[in-house]
Amino acid sequence: MTTRRRRGHAPKPWVADLLAVVAGVGLGIVIALVVIGEAGSALTAPGGYFNAVGRLTGFVGTYLLIIMIILMSRIPWLERTVGQDRLVRWHRRVGPYPVVLIALHVVTITIGYAQMDKVGILHQLWSFLVNYRDMLMAMVAFVLLVAAGVTSAQIARRKMNYETWWVVHLYTYLALALAFAHQITTGVVFLNTPLAKEFWIAIWATTAGLVVVYRFLWPLLRNLRYQLRIADIVEEAPGIVSVTVAGKHLSRLAVSGGQFFQWRFLARGLFWHSHPYSLSALPRPPFLRVTIKGLGEQSKAVAHLKIGTRVFIEGPYGTFTDHARTQDAVTLIGAGVGITPLRALLEDLPLDVAVTVVIRASSTRDIAHRDEVEELVRQRNGTFHELVGDRKKFSFDPGTMRRLVPNIAQSDVYVCGPDGFSERVVAAALRSGCDPKKIHHEAFSF
Ligand SMILES: Cc1cc2nc3c(=O)[nH]c(=O)nc-3n(C[C@H](O)[C@H](O)[C@H](O)COP(=O)(O)OP(=O)(O)OC[C@H]3O[C@@H](n4cnc5c(N)ncnc54)[C@H](O)[C@@H]3O)c2cc1C
């Protein structure tokens, strides 16, 4: 027997704007504190300018690192307003700046102190290590930060296993924690402006609190409550299985069709793997369902898991939902395993929304949940198109688009599928007169 489910929370668009303003004001305060903290006379002393640049780059670099961590701290209202894909993009865009700024900080402060003490650079580095409190930890922090930066560069990233990259990335938390002590004990800015110290500690404490609560405690408590276990695994198409999990209190889980969770299957060899999969149906407490295409280590192993295996989820995340809709007509276009979030979204759309679904596949047997999608469309008197066959036969151009969906320009378009497919569909929708703001796209890679 199933019980009622809870609808997903609506995004709060003002949250992102507010957060951007807070981040900007915070940056302004940090720069002002460093500038005020510099005693004018110290600038003209030996090494003065190097030290001033060193302090500024150190503080601004660390502040940007903190912003990056907050972007990835999985704060639920931020996730459902901005979307994890956009947060990851912002995080990546900011990424190079703190690494470069902190490297500049290390170089300029070393030169500045060497000039001040009238010693060589290597002598000064050694002196930092043996004579300055907490400086060894700060140097280790710098090495960890550089390692995280280098492994995040596109070229290195492509060659690395996702989990290895993730573990190296985790070291940035350690790096920040190690660097904190040297800022507090040696920060000249804090000596001249004691209020700055309180401000800096408050920023750190807030960031640490957000990470501990939303990345660790919150998911842990919720999973203890849900106690999810695999209830069923069914092959839906070649290489694609659906996994149904059963749990407790799932009627309390607020989720929208089209959203995804991070899934960790607690079986031997898979503990470290946490991967994003979208729900392929709305929750039917006590059940949740995902549909997974076997591509790599975890996704292939899922098909062979035992019934009863414990499952740990984090989420829901994502903005690919009915909340993004702006009109009463919707077109859902999917290919491959990209059909799965569309299937759940279709179930979540109000009945008075006119729906057209377009599914693309090489053969009918490759389409997971085809019959479910067709039935859902039929129940709401929608239009269902299946484009099955050779890729060359079905190019997505504006002509095809308008033939399949005559009202495309007055419709919200949701697209999910392999990257190349989604790019072609989005381009054709734009050329058919769709407003870019009404095209919603879920990428299955960040
Ligand atoms: C928002 C979203 C929703 C998704 N929904 C589905 C779905 O419903 N069904 C489905 O079959 N696939 C889905 N995917 C794709 C799925 O997550 C990957 O195919 C899967 O993670 C591959 O893992 P693996 O162990 O098999 O391969 P790996 O070799 O470990 O990973 C292959 C690639 O997948 C990506 N990846 C792996 N882990 C993560 C992670 N934790 N976060 C982001 N990217 C990662 C990386 O780009 C990696 O290079 C979704 C992806 C995203 C981003």
PDB file of N, CA, C and O and ligand atoms in Angstrom, residues 157 162-163 260 262 273-278 291-293 295-300 337 340-341 442-446, ligand 1:
ATOM      1  N   ARG A 157      41.583  16.506 -15.021  1.00  0.00           N
ATOM      2  CA  ARG A 157      40.276  16.005 -14.598  1.00  0.00           C
ATOM      3  C   ARG A 157      39.804  14.866 -15.503  1.00  0.00           C
ATOM      4  O   ARG A 157      39.313  13.832 -15.036  1.00  0.00           O
ATOM      5  N   TYR A 162      36.784   9.706 -11.141  1.00  0.00           N
ATOM      6  CA  TYR A 162      36.000  10.719 -10.421  1.00  0.00           C
ATOM      7  C   TYR A 162      36.273  10.691  -8.924  1.00  0.00           C
ATOM      8  O   TYR A 162      36.439  11.734  -8.292  1.00  0.00           O
ATOM      9  N   GLU A 163      36.356   9.474  -8.346  1.00  0.00           N
ATOM     10  CA  GLU A 163      36.522   9.363  -6.883  1.00  0.00           C
ATOM     11  C   GLU A 163      37.891   9.889  -6.419  1.00  0.00           C
ATOM     12  O   GLU A 163      38.002  10.515  -5.382  1.00  0.00           O
ATOM     13  N   PHE A 260      16.933  15.257  -8.842  1.00  0.00           N
ATOM     14  CA  PHE A 260      17.835  14.114  -8.670  1.00  0.00           C
ATOM     15  C   PHE A 260      18.385  14.078  -7.252  1.00  0.00           C
ATOM     16  O   PHE A 260      18.313  15.065  -6.511  1.00  0.00           O
ATOM     17  N   GLN A 262      21.902  12.367  -4.927  1.00  0.00           N
ATOM     18  CA  GLN A 262      23.200  11.681  -4.996  1.00  0.00           C
ATOM     19  C   GLN A 262      22.975  10.326  -4.331  1.00  0.00           C
ATOM     20  O   GLN A 262      22.477  10.270  -3.213  1.00  0.00           O
ATOM     21  N   HIS A 273      31.484   5.620  -3.699  1.00  0.00           N
ATOM     22  CA  HIS A 273      30.863   6.155  -4.910  1.00  0.00           C
ATOM     23  C   HIS A 273      29.519   6.800  -4.595  1.00  0.00           C
ATOM     24  O   HIS A 273      28.607   6.113  -4.152  1.00  0.00           O
ATOM     25  N   SER A 274      29.423   8.100  -4.832  1.00  0.00           N
ATOM     26  CA  SER A 274      28.142   8.784  -4.667  1.00  0.00           C
ATOM     27  C   SER A 274      27.845   9.489  -5.982  1.00  0.00           C
ATOM     28  O   SER A 274      28.592  10.375  -6.381  1.00  0.00           O
ATOM     29  N   HIS A 275      26.800   9.040  -6.672  1.00  0.00           N
ATOM     30  CA  HIS A 275      26.552   9.549  -8.030  1.00  0.00           C
ATOM     31  C   HIS A 275      25.146  10.107  -8.186  1.00  0.00           C
ATOM     32  O   HIS A 275      24.210   9.638  -7.555  1.00  0.00           O
ATOM     33  N   PRO A 276      25.004  11.110  -9.069  1.00  0.00           N
ATOM     34  CA  PRO A 276      23.674  11.703  -9.252  1.00  0.00           C
ATOM     35  C   PRO A 276      22.784  10.868 -10.182  1.00  0.00           C
ATOM     36  O   PRO A 276      23.220  10.511 -11.275  1.00  0.00           O
ATOM     37  N   TYR A 277      21.586  10.572  -9.724  1.00  0.00           N
ATOM     38  CA  TYR A 277      20.566   9.940 -10.567  1.00  0.00           C
ATOM     39  C   TYR A 277      19.225  10.604 -10.286  1.00  0.00           C
ATOM     40  O   TYR A 277      18.873  10.830  -9.121  1.00  0.00           O
ATOM     41  N   SER A 278      18.484  10.869 -11.361  1.00  0.00           N
ATOM     42  CA  SER A 278      17.174  11.518 -11.221  1.00  0.00           C
ATOM     43  C   SER A 278      16.113  10.469 -10.900  1.00  0.00           C
ATOM     44  O   SER A 278      16.209   9.334 -11.369  1.00  0.00           O
ATOM     45  N   THR A 291      16.331   5.142 -12.506  1.00  0.00           N
ATOM     46  CA  THR A 291      16.632   4.273 -13.636  1.00  0.00           C
ATOM     47  C   THR A 291      18.038   4.617 -14.096  1.00  0.00           C
ATOM     48  O   THR A 291      18.357   5.784 -14.334  1.00  0.00           O
ATOM     49  N   ILE A 292      18.867   3.575 -14.156  1.00  0.00           N
ATOM     50  CA  ILE A 292      20.313   3.819 -14.295  1.00  0.00           C
ATOM     51  C   ILE A 292      20.886   3.104 -15.506  1.00  0.00           C
ATOM     52  O   ILE A 292      20.660   1.905 -15.697  1.00  0.00           O
ATOM     53  N   LYS A 293      21.655   3.853 -16.282  1.00  0.00           N
ATOM     54  CA  LYS A 293      22.356   3.252 -17.426  1.00  0.00           C
ATOM     55  C   LYS A 293      23.765   2.877 -16.986  1.00  0.00           C
ATOM     56  O   LYS A 293      24.485   3.718 -16.425  1.00  0.00           O
ATOM     57  N   LEU A 295      27.354   2.684 -17.171  1.00  0.00           N
ATOM     58  CA  LEU A 295      28.407   3.305 -17.971  1.00  0.00           C
ATOM     59  C   LEU A 295      29.783   3.050 -17.372  1.00  0.00           C
ATOM     60  O   LEU A 295      30.710   2.632 -18.033  1.00  0.00           O
ATOM     61  N   GLY A 296      29.902   3.310 -16.073  1.00  0.00           N
ATOM     62  CA  GLY A 296      31.195   3.176 -15.400  1.00  0.00           C
ATOM     63  C   GLY A 296      31.065   2.248 -14.210  1.00  0.00           C
ATOM     64  O   GLY A 296      30.124   1.445 -14.126  1.00  0.00           O
ATOM     65  N   GLU A 297      32.026   2.410 -13.254  1.00  0.00           N
ATOM     66  CA  GLU A 297      32.137   1.439 -12.168  1.00  0.00           C
ATOM     67  C   GLU A 297      30.848   1.277 -11.357  1.00  0.00           C
ATOM     68  O   GLU A 297      30.315   0.181 -11.232  1.00  0.00           O
ATOM     69  N   GLN A 298      30.328   2.401 -10.818  1.00  0.00           N
ATOM     70  CA  GLN A 298      29.161   2.269  -9.952  1.00  0.00           C
ATOM     71  C   GLN A 298      27.906   1.923 -10.739  1.00  0.00           C
ATOM     72  O   GLN A 298      27.149   1.021 -10.393  1.00  0.00           O
ATOM     73  N   SER A 299      27.679   2.661 -11.833  1.00  0.00           N
ATOM     74  CA  SER A 299      26.413   2.482 -12.559  1.00  0.00           C
ATOM     75  C   SER A 299      26.291   1.078 -13.150  1.00  0.00           C
ATOM     76  O   SER A 299      25.186   0.547 -13.277  1.00  0.00           O
ATOM     77  N   LYS A 300      27.432   0.423 -13.481  1.00  0.00           N
ATOM     78  CA  LYS A 300      27.353  -0.943 -14.002  1.00  0.00           C
ATOM     79  C   LYS A 300      27.115  -1.932 -12.867  1.00  0.00           C
ATOM     80  O   LYS A 300      26.420  -2.929 -13.031  1.00  0.00           O
ATOM     81  N   VAL A 337      18.831   7.537 -21.622  1.00  0.00           N
ATOM     82  CA  VAL A 337      18.391   7.488 -20.236  1.00  0.00           C
ATOM     83  C   VAL A 337      17.881   8.859 -19.769  1.00  0.00           C
ATOM     84  O   VAL A 337      17.289   8.992 -18.692  1.00  0.00           O
ATOM     85  N   THR A 340      14.310   9.533 -18.308  1.00  0.00           N
ATOM     86  CA  THR A 340      13.837   9.224 -16.943  1.00  0.00           C
ATOM     87  C   THR A 340      13.375  10.455 -16.143  1.00  0.00           C
ATOM     88  O   THR A 340      12.286  10.404 -15.574  1.00  0.00           O
ATOM     89  N   PRO A 341      14.138  11.562 -16.083  1.00  0.00           N
ATOM     90  CA  PRO A 341      13.601  12.702 -15.328  1.00  0.00           C
ATOM     91  C   PRO A 341      12.355  13.284 -15.991  1.00  0.00           C
ATOM     92  O   PRO A 341      11.475  13.815 -15.318  1.00  0.00           O
ATOM     93  N   GLU A 442      18.540  19.663 -18.650  1.00  0.00           N
ATOM     94  CA  GLU A 442      19.268  18.943 -17.592  1.00  0.00           C
ATOM     95  C   GLU A 442      20.416  18.193 -18.240  1.00  0.00           C
ATOM     96  O   GLU A 442      20.201  17.341 -19.111  1.00  0.00           O
ATOM     97  N   ALA A 443      21.660  18.536 -17.835  1.00  0.00           N
ATOM     98  CA  ALA A 443      22.828  17.823 -18.380  1.00  0.00           C
ATOM     99  C   ALA A 443      23.147  16.684 -17.422  1.00  0.00           C
ATOM    100  O   ALA A 443      23.088  16.865 -16.212  1.00  0.00           O
ATOM    101  N   PHE A 444      23.489  15.522 -17.974  1.00  0.00           N
ATOM    102  CA  PHE A 444      23.822  14.392 -17.110  1.00  0.00           C
ATOM    103  C   PHE A 444      25.312  14.360 -16.770  1.00  0.00           C
ATOM    104  O   PHE A 444      25.871  13.331 -16.420  1.00  0.00           O
ATOM    105  N   SER A 445      25.984  15.487 -16.962  1.00  0.00           N
ATOM    106  CA  SER A 445      27.363  15.589 -16.483  1.00  0.00           C
ATOM    107  C   SER A 445      27.548  17.034 -16.066  1.00  0.00           C
ATOM    108  O   SER A 445      26.938  17.930 -16.644  1.00  0.00           O
ATOM    109  N   PHE A 446      28.372  17.237 -15.017  1.00  0.00           N
ATOM    110  CA  PHE A 446      28.592  18.627 -14.560  1.00  0.00           C
ATOM    111  C   PHE A 446      29.823  19.194 -15.230  1.00  0.00           C
ATOM    112  O   PHE A 446      30.767  18.512 -15.478  1.00  0.00           O
TER     113      PHE A 446
HETATM  114  C1  LIG B   1      21.999  15.875 -12.510  1.00  0.00           C
HETATM  115  C2  LIG B   1      22.323  14.496 -13.046  1.00  0.00           C
HETATM  116  C3  LIG B   1      21.323  13.542 -13.118  1.00  0.00           C
HETATM  117  C4  LIG B   1      21.612  12.280 -13.632  1.00  0.00           C
HETATM  118  N1  LIG B   1      20.621  11.345 -13.712  1.00  0.00           N
HETATM  119  C5  LIG B   1      20.881  10.128 -14.228  1.00  0.00           C
HETATM  120  C6  LIG B   1      19.854   9.131 -14.321  1.00  0.00           C
HETATM  121  O1  LIG B   1      18.706   9.343 -13.929  1.00  0.00           O
HETATM  122  N2  LIG B   1      20.187   7.934 -14.832  1.00  0.00           N
HETATM  123  C7  LIG B   1      21.457   7.657 -15.278  1.00  0.00           C
HETATM  124  O2  LIG B   1      21.707   6.548 -15.743  1.00  0.00           O
HETATM  125  N3  LIG B   1      22.445   8.589 -15.200  1.00  0.00           N
HETATM  126  C8  LIG B   1      22.187   9.792 -14.688  1.00  0.00           C
HETATM  127  N4  LIG B   1      23.195  10.720 -14.600  1.00  0.00           N
HETATM  128  C9  LIG B   1      24.538  10.354 -15.061  1.00  0.00           C
HETATM  129  C10 LIG B   1      25.212   9.518 -13.999  1.00  0.00           C
HETATM  130  O3  LIG B   1      25.386  10.274 -12.821  1.00  0.00           O
HETATM  131  C11 LIG B   1      26.586   9.045 -14.449  1.00  0.00           C
HETATM  132  O4  LIG B   1      26.386   8.234 -15.588  1.00  0.00           O
HETATM  133  C12 LIG B   1      27.205   8.194 -13.385  1.00  0.00           C
HETATM  134  O5  LIG B   1      27.561   9.028 -12.305  1.00  0.00           O
HETATM  135  C13 LIG B   1      28.431   7.504 -13.914  1.00  0.00           C
HETATM  136  O6  LIG B   1      29.059   6.900 -12.807  1.00  0.00           O
HETATM  137  P1  LIG B   1      29.947   5.595 -12.994  1.00  0.00           P
HETATM  138  O7  LIG B   1      30.454   5.077 -11.725  1.00  0.00           O
HETATM  139  O8  LIG B   1      29.188   4.607 -13.754  1.00  0.00           O
HETATM  140  O9  LIG B   1      31.110   6.105 -13.920  1.00  0.00           O
HETATM  141  P2  LIG B   1      32.390   6.949 -13.575  1.00  0.00           P
HETATM  142  O10 LIG B   1      33.418   6.442 -14.495  1.00  0.00           O
HETATM  143  O11 LIG B   1      32.688   6.999 -12.121  1.00  0.00           O
HETATM  144  O12 LIG B   1      31.909   8.400 -13.990  1.00  0.00           O
HETATM  145  C14 LIG B   1      31.722   8.713 -15.338  1.00  0.00           C
HETATM  146  C15 LIG B   1      31.459  10.220 -15.393  1.00  0.00           C
HETATM  147  O13 LIG B   1      30.229  10.513 -14.721  1.00  0.00           O
HETATM  148  C16 LIG B   1      30.343  11.768 -14.045  1.00  0.00           C
HETATM  149  N5  LIG B   1      30.135  11.595 -12.590  1.00  0.00           N
HETATM  150  C17 LIG B   1      30.460  10.533 -11.845  1.00  0.00           C
HETATM  151  N6  LIG B   1      30.117  10.739 -10.569  1.00  0.00           N
HETATM  152  C18 LIG B   1      29.580  11.976 -10.503  1.00  0.00           C
HETATM  153  C19 LIG B   1      29.079  12.773  -9.447  1.00  0.00           C
HETATM  154  N7  LIG B   1      29.039  12.340  -8.184  1.00  0.00           N
HETATM  155  N8  LIG B   1      28.639  14.020  -9.754  1.00  0.00           N
HETATM  156  C20 LIG B   1      28.672  14.474 -11.019  1.00  0.00           C
HETATM  157  N9  LIG B   1      29.137  13.758 -12.066  1.00  0.00           N
HETATM  158  C21 LIG B   1      29.601  12.538 -11.816  1.00  0.00           C
HETATM  159  C22 LIG B   1      31.732  12.295 -14.271  1.00  0.00           C
HETATM  160  O14 LIG B   1      31.680  13.207 -15.349  1.00  0.00           O
HETATM  161  C23 LIG B   1      32.513  11.078 -14.658  1.00  0.00           C
HETATM  162  O15 LIG B   1      33.590  11.397 -15.478  1.00  0.00           O
HETATM  163  C24 LIG B   1      22.924  11.965 -14.074  1.00  0.00           C
HETATM  164  C25 LIG B   1      23.930  12.937 -13.962  1.00  0.00           C
HETATM  165  C26 LIG B   1      23.638  14.175 -13.464  1.00  0.00           C
HETATM  166  C27 LIG B   1      24.748  15.193 -13.362  1.00  0.00           C
END
